[in-house]
PDB file of N, CA and C in Angstrom:
ATOM      1  N   MET Q 289       1.010 -37.304  -3.878  1.00  0.00           N
ATOM      2  CA  MET Q 289       1.810 -38.395  -3.805  1.00  0.00           C
ATOM      3  C   MET Q 289       2.899 -38.065  -4.910  1.00  0.00           C
ATOM      4  N   LYS Q 290       4.061 -38.549  -4.587  1.00  0.00           N
ATOM      5  CA  LYS Q 290       5.105 -38.417  -5.562  1.00  0.00           C
ATOM      6  C   LYS Q 290       4.839 -39.194  -6.721  1.00  0.00           C
ATOM      7  N   THR Q 291       5.452 -38.775  -7.890  1.00  0.00           N
ATOM      8  CA  THR Q 291       5.294 -39.879  -9.045  1.00  0.00           C
ATOM      9  C   THR Q 291       6.541 -40.731  -9.121  1.00  0.00           C
ATOM     10  N   LYS Q 292       6.520 -41.884  -9.956  1.00  0.00           N
ATOM     11  CA  LYS Q 292       7.757 -42.525  -9.763  1.00  0.00           C
ATOM     12  C   LYS Q 292       8.896 -42.001 -10.287  1.00  0.00           C
ATOM     13  N   ASP Q 293       8.901 -40.886 -11.156  1.00  0.00           N
ATOM     14  CA  ASP Q 293      10.106 -40.154 -11.739  1.00  0.00           C
ATOM     15  C   ASP Q 293      10.529 -39.261 -10.682  1.00  0.00           C
ATOM     16  N   GLU Q 294       9.840 -38.939  -9.598  1.00  0.00           N
ATOM     17  CA  GLU Q 294      10.252 -38.152  -8.602  1.00  0.00           C
ATOM     18  C   GLU Q 294      10.969 -38.843  -7.576  1.00  0.00           C
ATOM     19  N   LEU Q 295      10.823 -40.010  -7.447  1.00  0.00           N
ATOM     20  CA  LEU Q 295      11.406 -41.032  -6.354  1.00  0.00           C
ATOM     21  C   LEU Q 295      12.683 -41.481  -6.909  1.00  0.00           C
ATOM     22  N   PRO Q 296      13.529 -41.490  -5.698  1.00  0.00           N
ATOM     23  CA  PRO Q 296      14.900 -42.290  -6.024  1.00  0.00           C
ATOM     24  C   PRO Q 296      14.760 -43.572  -6.594  1.00  0.00           C
ATOM     25  N   GLU Q 297      15.690 -44.143  -7.417  1.00  0.00           N
ATOM     26  CA  GLU Q 297      15.808 -45.477  -8.190  1.00  0.00           C
ATOM     27  C   GLU Q 297      15.915 -46.335  -6.849  1.00  0.00           C
ATOM     28  N   CYS Q 298      16.643 -46.316  -5.892  1.00  0.00           N
ATOM     29  CA  CYS Q 298      17.164 -47.115  -4.809  1.00  0.00           C
ATOM     30  C   CYS Q 298      15.764 -47.270  -3.889  1.00  0.00           C
ATOM     31  N   PRO Q 299      15.132 -48.466  -3.546  1.00  0.00           N
ATOM     32  CA  PRO Q 299      14.106 -48.527  -2.637  1.00  0.00           C
ATOM     33  C   PRO Q 299      14.410 -48.032  -1.182  1.00  0.00           C
ATOM     34  N   VAL Q 300      15.642 -48.253  -0.693  1.00  0.00           N
ATOM     35  CA  VAL Q 300      15.913 -47.642   0.620  1.00  0.00           C
ATOM     36  C   VAL Q 300      15.843 -46.272   0.471  1.00  0.00           C
ATOM     37  N   ALA Q 301      16.324 -45.630  -0.480  1.00  0.00           N
ATOM     38  CA  ALA Q 301      16.430 -44.209  -0.521  1.00  0.00           C
ATOM     39  C   ALA Q 301      14.848 -43.597  -0.581  1.00  0.00           C
ATOM     40  N   THR Q 302      14.043 -44.333  -1.276  1.00  0.00           N
ATOM     41  CA  THR Q 302      12.655 -44.010  -1.460  1.00  0.00           C
ATOM     42  C   THR Q 302      12.141 -43.825  -0.107  1.00  0.00           C
ATOM     43  N   THR Q 303      12.256 -45.149   0.589  1.00  0.00           N
ATOM     44  CA  THR Q 303      11.748 -44.948   1.992  1.00  0.00           C
ATOM     45  C   THR Q 303      12.252 -43.852   2.997  1.00  0.00           C
ATOM     46  N   VAL Q 304      13.492 -43.598   2.954  1.00  0.00           N
ATOM     47  CA  VAL Q 304      14.337 -42.578   3.640  1.00  0.00           C
ATOM     48  C   VAL Q 304      13.772 -41.136   3.139  1.00  0.00           C
ATOM     49  N   SER Q 305      13.302 -41.217   2.032  1.00  0.00           N
ATOM     50  CA  SER Q 305      12.882 -39.778   1.475  1.00  0.00           C
ATOM     51  C   SER Q 305      11.506 -39.495   2.015  1.00  0.00           C
ATOM     52  N   LEU Q 306      10.754 -40.597   2.258  1.00  0.00           N
ATOM     53  CA  LEU Q 306       9.317 -40.371   2.661  1.00  0.00           C
ATOM     54  C   LEU Q 306       9.220 -40.352   4.160  1.00  0.00           C
ATOM     55  N   ILE Q 307      10.021 -41.115   4.892  1.00  0.00           N
ATOM     56  CA  ILE Q 307       9.775 -40.960   6.515  1.00  0.00           C
ATOM     57  C   ILE Q 307      11.133 -40.923   7.158  1.00  0.00           C
ATOM     58  N   GLY Q 308      12.245 -40.412   6.370  1.00  0.00           N
ATOM     59  CA  GLY Q 308      13.531 -40.488   7.072  1.00  0.00           C
ATOM     60  C   GLY Q 308      13.770 -39.377   8.128  1.00  0.00           C
ATOM     61  N   SER Q 309      12.976 -38.447   8.169  1.00  0.00           N
ATOM     62  CA  SER Q 309      13.320 -37.423   9.208  1.00  0.00           C
ATOM     63  C   SER Q 309      12.994 -37.848  10.610  1.00  0.00           C
ATOM     64  N   LYS Q 310      13.704 -37.262  11.595  1.00  0.00           N
ATOM     65  CA  LYS Q 310      13.562 -37.702  12.932  1.00  0.00           C
ATOM     66  C   LYS Q 310      12.069 -37.452  13.321  1.00  0.00           C
ATOM     67  N   TRP Q 311      11.615 -36.360  12.936  1.00  0.00           N
ATOM     68  CA  TRP Q 311      10.281 -36.108  13.382  1.00  0.00           C
ATOM     69  C   TRP Q 311       9.126 -36.860  12.711  1.00  0.00           C
ATOM     70  N   LYS Q 312       9.163 -37.122  11.605  1.00  0.00           N
ATOM     71  CA  LYS Q 312       8.297 -38.160  10.869  1.00  0.00           C
ATOM     72  C   LYS Q 312       8.225 -39.487  11.476  1.00  0.00           C
ATOM     73  N   LEU Q 313       9.349 -39.913  11.796  1.00  0.00           N
ATOM     74  CA  LEU Q 313       9.431 -41.340  12.388  1.00  0.00           C
ATOM     75  C   LEU Q 313       8.705 -41.376  13.699  1.00  0.00           C
ATOM     76  N   LEU Q 314       9.005 -40.240  14.728  1.00  0.00           N
ATOM     77  CA  LEU Q 314       8.353 -40.083  15.968  1.00  0.00           C
ATOM     78  C   LEU Q 314       6.766 -39.930  15.890  1.00  0.00           C
ATOM     79  N   ILE Q 315       6.416 -38.998  14.703  1.00  0.00           N
ATOM     80  CA  ILE Q 315       4.906 -38.984  14.581  1.00  0.00           C
ATOM     81  C   ILE Q 315       4.208 -40.233  14.098  1.00  0.00           C
ATOM     82  N   MET Q 316       4.894 -40.982  13.429  1.00  0.00           N
ATOM     83  CA  MET Q 316       4.392 -42.307  12.933  1.00  0.00           C
ATOM     84  C   MET Q 316       4.226 -43.220  14.223  1.00  0.00           C
ATOM     85  N   ARG Q 317       5.445 -43.139  14.935  1.00  0.00           N
ATOM     86  CA  ARG Q 317       5.454 -43.728  16.298  1.00  0.00           C
ATOM     87  C   ARG Q 317       4.022 -43.589  17.188  1.00  0.00           C
ATOM     88  N   ASN Q 318       3.762 -42.407  17.200  1.00  0.00           N
ATOM     89  CA  ASN Q 318       2.467 -41.790  18.030  1.00  0.00           C
ATOM     90  C   ASN Q 318       1.321 -42.533  17.301  1.00  0.00           C
ATOM     91  N   LEU Q 319       1.211 -42.147  16.039  1.00  0.00           N
ATOM     92  CA  LEU Q 319       0.032 -42.676  15.301  1.00  0.00           C
ATOM     93  C   LEU Q 319      -0.291 -44.029  15.095  1.00  0.00           C
ATOM     94  N   LEU Q 320       0.788 -44.664  15.497  1.00  0.00           N
ATOM     95  CA  LEU Q 320       0.611 -46.338  15.532  1.00  0.00           C
ATOM     96  C   LEU Q 320      -0.291 -46.550  16.620  1.00  0.00           C
ATOM     97  N   ALA Q 321      -0.319 -45.942  17.822  1.00  0.00           N
ATOM     98  CA  ALA Q 321      -1.113 -46.257  18.730  1.00  0.00           C
ATOM     99  C   ALA Q 321      -2.558 -45.776  18.471  1.00  0.00           C
ATOM    100  N   ARG Q 322      -2.845 -44.695  18.015  1.00  0.00           N
ATOM    101  CA  ARG Q 322      -4.353 -44.109  17.973  1.00  0.00           C
ATOM    102  C   ARG Q 322      -4.218 -42.785  17.135  1.00  0.00           C
ATOM    103  N   PRO Q 323      -5.430 -42.337  16.688  1.00  0.00           N
ATOM    104  CA  PRO Q 323      -5.299 -40.945  16.116  1.00  0.00           C
ATOM    105  C   PRO Q 323      -4.898 -39.882  17.216  1.00  0.00           C
ATOM    106  N   TRP Q 324      -4.392 -38.788  16.573  1.00  0.00           N
ATOM    107  CA  TRP Q 324      -3.846 -37.730  17.512  1.00  0.00           C
ATOM    108  C   TRP Q 324      -4.265 -36.424  17.012  1.00  0.00           C
ATOM    109  N   ARG Q 325      -4.664 -35.490  17.923  1.00  0.00           N
ATOM    110  CA  ARG Q 325      -4.900 -34.119  17.436  1.00  0.00           C
ATOM    111  C   ARG Q 325      -3.504 -33.338  17.419  1.00  0.00           C
ATOM    112  N   PHE Q 326      -3.597 -32.145  16.774  1.00  0.00           N
ATOM    113  CA  PHE Q 326      -2.217 -31.481  16.654  1.00  0.00           C
ATOM    114  C   PHE Q 326      -1.514 -31.112  17.798  1.00  0.00           C
ATOM    115  N   ASN Q 327      -2.350 -30.411  18.684  1.00  0.00           N
ATOM    116  CA  ASN Q 327      -1.681 -29.978  19.888  1.00  0.00           C
ATOM    117  C   ASN Q 327      -1.145 -31.133  20.860  1.00  0.00           C
ATOM    118  N   GLU Q 328      -1.732 -32.274  20.817  1.00  0.00           N
ATOM    119  CA  GLU Q 328      -1.366 -33.677  21.380  1.00  0.00           C
ATOM    120  C   GLU Q 328      -0.055 -33.973  20.911  1.00  0.00           C
ATOM    121  N   LEU Q 329      -0.142 -33.923  19.523  1.00  0.00           N
ATOM    122  CA  LEU Q 329       1.347 -34.457  18.829  1.00  0.00           C
ATOM    123  C   LEU Q 329       2.415 -33.551  19.268  1.00  0.00           C
ATOM    124  N   LYS Q 330       2.098 -32.346  19.236  1.00  0.00           N
ATOM    125  CA  LYS Q 330       3.051 -31.076  19.632  1.00  0.00           C
ATOM    126  C   LYS Q 330       3.660 -31.195  20.904  1.00  0.00           C
ATOM    127  N   ASN Q 331       2.720 -31.363  21.959  1.00  0.00           N
ATOM    128  CA  ASN Q 331       3.116 -31.682  23.419  1.00  0.00           C
ATOM    129  C   ASN Q 331       4.002 -32.853  23.669  1.00  0.00           C
ATOM    130  N   SER Q 332       3.516 -33.819  22.975  1.00  0.00           N
ATOM    131  CA  SER Q 332       4.181 -35.180  22.936  1.00  0.00           C
ATOM    132  C   SER Q 332       5.768 -35.350  22.249  1.00  0.00           C
ATOM    133  N   LEU Q 333       6.026 -34.509  21.519  1.00  0.00           N
ATOM    134  CA  LEU Q 333       7.265 -34.224  20.811  1.00  0.00           C
ATOM    135  C   LEU Q 333       8.033 -33.151  21.244  1.00  0.00           C
ATOM    136  N   GLU Q 334       8.805 -33.343  22.271  1.00  0.00           N
ATOM    137  CA  GLU Q 334       9.745 -32.269  22.965  1.00  0.00           C
ATOM    138  C   GLU Q 334      10.757 -31.869  21.992  1.00  0.00           C
ATOM    139  N   GLY Q 335      10.534 -30.555  21.703  1.00  0.00           N
ATOM    140  CA  GLY Q 335      11.699 -29.766  20.853  1.00  0.00           C
ATOM    141  C   GLY Q 335      10.927 -29.548  19.577  1.00  0.00           C
ATOM    142  N   ILE Q 336       9.917 -30.274  19.067  1.00  0.00           N
ATOM    143  CA  ILE Q 336       9.512 -29.828  17.700  1.00  0.00           C
ATOM    144  C   ILE Q 336       8.783 -28.279  17.698  1.00  0.00           C
ATOM    145  N   SER Q 337       9.069 -27.568  16.496  1.00  0.00           N
ATOM    146  CA  SER Q 337       8.350 -26.446  16.468  1.00  0.00           C
ATOM    147  C   SER Q 337       7.115 -26.674  15.782  1.00  0.00           C
ATOM    148  N   GLN Q 338       6.119 -25.823  15.863  1.00  0.00           N
ATOM    149  CA  GLN Q 338       4.840 -25.670  15.441  1.00  0.00           C
ATOM    150  C   GLN Q 338       4.842 -25.869  13.711  1.00  0.00           C
ATOM    151  N   LYS Q 339       5.860 -25.118  13.196  1.00  0.00           N
ATOM    152  CA  LYS Q 339       6.408 -24.995  11.837  1.00  0.00           C
ATOM    153  C   LYS Q 339       6.773 -26.448  11.350  1.00  0.00           C
ATOM    154  N   VAL Q 340       7.739 -26.953  11.951  1.00  0.00           N
ATOM    155  CA  VAL Q 340       8.112 -28.283  11.646  1.00  0.00           C
ATOM    156  C   VAL Q 340       7.017 -29.297  11.677  1.00  0.00           C
ATOM    157  N   LEU Q 341       6.266 -29.410  12.660  1.00  0.00           N
ATOM    158  CA  LEU Q 341       5.045 -30.220  12.831  1.00  0.00           C
ATOM    159  C   LEU Q 341       4.098 -30.022  11.701  1.00  0.00           C
ATOM    160  N   THR Q 342       3.790 -28.957  11.393  1.00  0.00           N
ATOM    161  CA  THR Q 342       2.952 -28.545  10.383  1.00  0.00           C
ATOM    162  C   THR Q 342       3.504 -28.986   8.984  1.00  0.00           C
ATOM    163  N   ASP Q 343       4.572 -28.589   8.642  1.00  0.00           N
ATOM    164  CA  ASP Q 343       5.173 -29.075   7.507  1.00  0.00           C
ATOM    165  C   ASP Q 343       5.309 -30.621   7.302  1.00  0.00           C
ATOM    166  N   SER Q 344       5.548 -31.373   8.357  1.00  0.00           N
ATOM    167  CA  SER Q 344       5.829 -32.867   8.289  1.00  0.00           C
ATOM    168  C   SER Q 344       4.514 -33.429   8.340  1.00  0.00           C
ATOM    169  N   LEU Q 345       3.611 -32.931   8.837  1.00  0.00           N
ATOM    170  CA  LEU Q 345       1.926 -33.558   8.773  1.00  0.00           C
ATOM    171  C   LEU Q 345       1.685 -33.426   7.399  1.00  0.00           C
ATOM    172  N   ARG Q 346       1.917 -32.048   6.763  1.00  0.00           N
ATOM    173  CA  ARG Q 346       1.505 -31.785   5.470  1.00  0.00           C
ATOM    174  C   ARG Q 346       2.108 -32.624   4.286  1.00  0.00           C
ATOM    175  N   SER Q 347       3.470 -32.819   4.523  1.00  0.00           N
ATOM    176  CA  SER Q 347       4.203 -33.715   3.682  1.00  0.00           C
ATOM    177  C   SER Q 347       3.769 -35.242   3.804  1.00  0.00           C
ATOM    178  N   MET Q 348       3.418 -35.714   5.001  1.00  0.00           N
ATOM    179  CA  MET Q 348       3.109 -37.063   5.235  1.00  0.00           C
ATOM    180  C   MET Q 348       1.643 -37.250   4.627  1.00  0.00           C
ATOM    181  N   GLU Q 349       0.738 -36.275   4.678  1.00  0.00           N
ATOM    182  CA  GLU Q 349      -0.660 -36.286   4.145  1.00  0.00           C
ATOM    183  C   GLU Q 349      -0.631 -36.409   2.557  1.00  0.00           C
ATOM    184  N   GLU Q 350       0.487 -35.636   1.982  1.00  0.00           N
ATOM    185  CA  GLU Q 350       0.587 -35.521   0.570  1.00  0.00           C
ATOM    186  C   GLU Q 350       1.274 -36.737   0.015  1.00  0.00           C
ATOM    187  N   ASP Q 351       1.993 -37.380   0.819  1.00  0.00           N
ATOM    188  CA  ASP Q 351       2.541 -38.647   0.295  1.00  0.00           C
ATOM    189  C   ASP Q 351       1.736 -39.947   0.706  1.00  0.00           C
ATOM    190  N   GLY Q 352       0.545 -39.656   1.468  1.00  0.00           N
ATOM    191  CA  GLY Q 352      -0.386 -40.778   1.518  1.00  0.00           C
ATOM    192  C   GLY Q 352      -0.304 -41.532   2.655  1.00  0.00           C
ATOM    193  N   ILE Q 353       0.684 -41.081   3.571  1.00  0.00           N
ATOM    194  CA  ILE Q 353       1.018 -41.828   4.806  1.00  0.00           C
ATOM    195  C   ILE Q 353       0.023 -41.680   5.886  1.00  0.00           C
ATOM    196  N   ILE Q 354      -0.596 -40.486   5.957  1.00  0.00           N
ATOM    197  CA  ILE Q 354      -1.351 -40.184   7.060  1.00  0.00           C
ATOM    198  C   ILE Q 354      -2.643 -39.497   6.446  1.00  0.00           C
ATOM    199  N   THR Q 355      -3.746 -39.603   7.348  1.00  0.00           N
ATOM    200  CA  THR Q 355      -5.083 -38.930   6.908  1.00  0.00           C
ATOM    201  C   THR Q 355      -5.313 -37.855   7.851  1.00  0.00           C
ATOM    202  N   ARG Q 356      -5.989 -36.773   7.383  1.00  0.00           N
ATOM    203  CA  ARG Q 356      -6.459 -35.513   8.197  1.00  0.00           C
ATOM    204  C   ARG Q 356      -7.834 -35.442   8.088  1.00  0.00           C
ATOM    205  N   THR Q 357      -8.447 -35.723   9.210  1.00  0.00           N
ATOM    206  CA  THR Q 357      -9.947 -35.493   9.214  1.00  0.00           C
ATOM    207  C   THR Q 357     -10.427 -34.297  10.128  1.00  0.00           C
ATOM    208  N   VAL Q 358     -11.240 -33.704   9.413  1.00  0.00           N
ATOM    209  CA  VAL Q 358     -11.724 -32.441  10.058  1.00  0.00           C
ATOM    210  C   VAL Q 358     -13.154 -32.695  10.450  1.00  0.00           C
ATOM    211  N   TYR Q 359     -13.487 -32.569  11.721  1.00  0.00           N
ATOM    212  CA  TYR Q 359     -14.831 -32.726  12.261  1.00  0.00           C
ATOM    213  C   TYR Q 359     -15.625 -31.531  12.356  1.00  0.00           C
ATOM    214  N   PRO Q 360     -16.774 -31.514  11.607  1.00  0.00           N
ATOM    215  CA  PRO Q 360     -17.631 -30.159  11.701  1.00  0.00           C
ATOM    216  C   PRO Q 360     -18.196 -29.859  13.049  1.00  0.00           C
ATOM    217  N   GLU Q 361     -17.369 -29.364  14.074  1.00  0.00           N
ATOM    218  CA  GLU Q 361     -17.714 -28.968  15.347  1.00  0.00           C
ATOM    219  C   GLU Q 361     -17.122 -27.535  15.527  1.00  0.00           C
ATOM    220  N   VAL Q 362     -17.752 -26.918  16.628  1.00  0.00           N
ATOM    221  CA  VAL Q 362     -17.223 -25.575  17.081  1.00  0.00           C
ATOM    222  C   VAL Q 362     -16.774 -25.995  18.495  1.00  0.00           C
ATOM    223  N   PRO Q 363     -15.455 -25.567  18.763  1.00  0.00           N
ATOM    224  CA  PRO Q 363     -14.408 -25.125  17.704  1.00  0.00           C
ATOM    225  C   PRO Q 363     -14.189 -26.542  16.852  1.00  0.00           C
ATOM    226  N   PRO Q 364     -13.455 -26.278  15.563  1.00  0.00           N
ATOM    227  CA  PRO Q 364     -13.333 -27.333  14.761  1.00  0.00           C
ATOM    228  C   PRO Q 364     -12.187 -28.325  15.385  1.00  0.00           C
ATOM    229  N   ARG Q 365     -12.439 -29.719  15.004  1.00  0.00           N
ATOM    230  CA  ARG Q 365     -11.525 -30.594  15.616  1.00  0.00           C
ATOM    231  C   ARG Q 365     -10.910 -31.249  14.479  1.00  0.00           C
ATOM    232  N   VAL Q 366      -9.500 -31.517  14.484  1.00  0.00           N
ATOM    233  CA  VAL Q 366      -8.847 -32.118  13.477  1.00  0.00           C
ATOM    234  C   VAL Q 366      -8.102 -33.234  14.089  1.00  0.00           C
ATOM    235  N   GLU Q 367      -8.190 -34.522  13.403  1.00  0.00           N
ATOM    236  CA  GLU Q 367      -7.312 -35.578  13.904  1.00  0.00           C
ATOM    237  C   GLU Q 367      -6.612 -36.200  12.761  1.00  0.00           C
ATOM    238  N   TYR Q 368      -5.110 -36.620  13.177  1.00  0.00           N
ATOM    239  CA  TYR Q 368      -4.415 -37.167  12.226  1.00  0.00           C
ATOM    240  C   TYR Q 368      -4.164 -38.615  12.695  1.00  0.00           C
ATOM    241  N   ALA Q 369      -4.431 -39.508  11.547  1.00  0.00           N
ATOM    242  CA  ALA Q 369      -4.171 -41.140  11.851  1.00  0.00           C
ATOM    243  C   ALA Q 369      -3.341 -41.442  10.638  1.00  0.00           C
ATOM    244  N   LEU Q 370      -2.835 -42.868  11.025  1.00  0.00           N
ATOM    245  CA  LEU Q 370      -2.110 -43.420   9.805  1.00  0.00           C
ATOM    246  C   LEU Q 370      -3.209 -43.920   8.698  1.00  0.00           C
ATOM    247  N   SER Q 371      -2.836 -43.878   7.411  1.00  0.00           N
ATOM    248  CA  SER Q 371      -3.562 -44.434   6.400  1.00  0.00           C
ATOM    249  C   SER Q 371      -3.346 -45.957   6.376  1.00  0.00           C
ATOM    250  N   ASP Q 372      -3.758 -46.475   5.356  1.00  0.00           N
ATOM    251  CA  ASP Q 372      -3.423 -47.990   5.184  1.00  0.00           C
ATOM    252  C   ASP Q 372      -1.892 -47.997   4.746  1.00  0.00           C
ATOM    253  N   LEU Q 373      -1.657 -47.078   3.869  1.00  0.00           N
ATOM    254  CA  LEU Q 373       0.078 -47.052   3.439  1.00  0.00           C
ATOM    255  C   LEU Q 373       0.710 -46.870   4.730  1.00  0.00           C
ATOM    256  N   GLY Q 374       0.383 -46.031   5.670  1.00  0.00           N
ATOM    257  CA  GLY Q 374       1.175 -45.670   6.938  1.00  0.00           C
ATOM    258  C   GLY Q 374       1.202 -46.941   7.809  1.00  0.00           C
ATOM    259  N   GLU Q 375       0.102 -47.604   7.897  1.00  0.00           N
ATOM    260  CA  GLU Q 375      -0.147 -48.817   8.627  1.00  0.00           C
ATOM    261  C   GLU Q 375       0.814 -50.055   8.248  1.00  0.00           C
ATOM    262  N   SER Q 376       1.222 -49.977   7.002  1.00  0.00           N
ATOM    263  CA  SER Q 376       1.964 -50.895   6.334  1.00  0.00           C
ATOM    264  C   SER Q 376       3.401 -50.814   6.787  1.00  0.00           C
ATOM    265  N   MET Q 377       3.915 -49.466   7.489  1.00  0.00           N
ATOM    266  CA  MET Q 377       4.995 -49.435   8.056  1.00  0.00           C
ATOM    267  C   MET Q 377       5.159 -49.934   9.473  1.00  0.00           C
ATOM    268  N   ARG Q 378       4.085 -50.535   9.900  1.00  0.00           N
ATOM    269  CA  ARG Q 378       4.093 -51.004  11.520  1.00  0.00           C
ATOM    270  C   ARG Q 378       5.243 -51.877  11.627  1.00  0.00           C
ATOM    271  N   PRO Q 379       5.327 -52.856  10.624  1.00  0.00           N
ATOM    272  CA  PRO Q 379       6.588 -53.912  11.123  1.00  0.00           C
ATOM    273  C   PRO Q 379       7.837 -53.084  10.906  1.00  0.00           C
ATOM    274  N   ILE Q 380       7.988 -52.129  10.186  1.00  0.00           N
ATOM    275  CA  ILE Q 380       9.387 -51.688  10.079  1.00  0.00           C
ATOM    276  C   ILE Q 380       9.632 -50.779  11.358  1.00  0.00           C
ATOM    277  N   ILE Q 381       8.527 -50.071  11.896  1.00  0.00           N
ATOM    278  CA  ILE Q 381       8.755 -49.369  13.039  1.00  0.00           C
ATOM    279  C   ILE Q 381       8.823 -50.245  14.266  1.00  0.00           C
ATOM    280  N   SER Q 382       8.353 -51.336  14.272  1.00  0.00           N
ATOM    281  CA  SER Q 382       8.435 -52.466  15.279  1.00  0.00           C
ATOM    282  C   SER Q 382       9.897 -52.933  15.231  1.00  0.00           C
ATOM    283  N   ALA Q 383      10.305 -53.282  14.183  1.00  0.00           N
ATOM    284  CA  ALA Q 383      11.549 -53.660  14.194  1.00  0.00           C
ATOM    285  C   ALA Q 383      12.615 -52.660  14.453  1.00  0.00           C
ATOM    286  N   MET Q 384      12.498 -51.396  14.247  1.00  0.00           N
ATOM    287  CA  MET Q 384      13.478 -50.343  15.016  1.00  0.00           C
ATOM    288  C   MET Q 384      13.211 -50.252  16.259  1.00  0.00           C
ATOM    289  N   GLU Q 385      12.030 -50.518  16.945  1.00  0.00           N
ATOM    290  CA  GLU Q 385      11.793 -50.565  18.460  1.00  0.00           C
ATOM    291  C   GLU Q 385      12.573 -51.583  19.040  1.00  0.00           C
ATOM    292  N   SER Q 386      12.586 -52.883  18.426  1.00  0.00           N
ATOM    293  CA  SER Q 386      13.254 -54.067  19.000  1.00  0.00           C
ATOM    294  C   SER Q 386      14.767 -53.600  18.822  1.00  0.00           C
ATOM    295  N   TRP Q 387      15.162 -53.331  17.750  1.00  0.00           N
ATOM    296  CA  TRP Q 387      16.602 -53.049  17.544  1.00  0.00           C
ATOM    297  C   TRP Q 387      17.110 -52.064  18.527  1.00  0.00           C
ATOM    298  N   GLY Q 388      16.430 -51.027  18.855  1.00  0.00           N
ATOM    299  CA  GLY Q 388      16.851 -49.841  19.922  1.00  0.00           C
ATOM    300  C   GLY Q 388      16.679 -50.575  21.227  1.00  0.00           C
ATOM    301  N   LYS Q 389      15.816 -51.279  21.681  1.00  0.00           N
ATOM    302  CA  LYS Q 389      15.794 -51.915  22.941  1.00  0.00           C
ATOM    303  C   LYS Q 389      16.988 -52.784  23.167  1.00  0.00           C
ATOM    304  N   ASP Q 390      17.434 -53.698  22.145  1.00  0.00           N
ATOM    305  CA  ASP Q 390      18.582 -54.443  22.156  1.00  0.00           C
ATOM    306  C   ASP Q 390      19.690 -53.717  22.210  1.00  0.00           C
ATOM    307  N   TYR Q 391      19.816 -52.550  21.557  1.00  0.00           N
ATOM    308  CA  TYR Q 391      20.986 -51.874  21.602  1.00  0.00           C
ATOM    309  C   TYR Q 391      21.170 -51.063  22.988  1.00  0.00           C
ATOM    310  N   LYS Q 392      20.086 -50.712  23.521  1.00  0.00           N
ATOM    311  CA  LYS Q 392      20.263 -49.969  24.840  1.00  0.00           C
ATOM    312  C   LYS Q 392      20.665 -51.170  25.984  1.00  0.00           C
ATOM    313  N   LYS Q 393      20.286 -52.475  25.789  1.00  0.00           N
ATOM    314  CA  LYS Q 393      20.695 -53.437  26.790  1.00  0.00           C
ATOM    315  C   LYS Q 393      22.241 -53.677  26.501  1.00  0.00           C
ATOM    316  N   SER Q 394      22.725 -53.651  25.220  1.00  0.00           N
ATOM    317  CA  SER Q 394      24.127 -53.883  25.070  1.00  0.00           C
ATOM    318  C   SER Q 394      25.123 -52.922  25.621  1.00  0.00           C
ATOM    319  N   VAL Q 395      24.667 -51.516  25.679  1.00  0.00           N
ATOM    320  CA  VAL Q 395      25.448 -50.597  26.355  1.00  0.00           C
ATOM    321  C   VAL Q 395      25.233 -50.309  27.751  1.00  0.00           C
ATOM    322  N   ASP Q 396      24.534 -51.026  28.341  1.00  0.00           N
ATOM    323  CA  ASP Q 396      24.458 -51.046  29.983  1.00  0.00           C
ATOM    324  C   ASP Q 396      25.650 -51.626  30.519  1.00  0.00           C
TER     325      ASP Q 396
END
């Protein structure tokens, strides 16, 4: 997790620095429904590279937004899920979804 000194002073800029990339928002959108495995996420996010997905997941885990669970199986199974902090973003993502639906209606 970043320290207070590493975060921007502006609260909006803080939020954008944590989840402001296109891919992080789409990863969060998926994880709002259920935990996902790496390949499931990769296959559901058209156009994302393995490196960008890996980097995004690592960054989100470091920031405390998601959790990574490794199951001791053969072959190993890894699942990504929203942490409590990530779950707290649910109303924000829901508001974005509502706004997007309204916008699409307005341009028809």
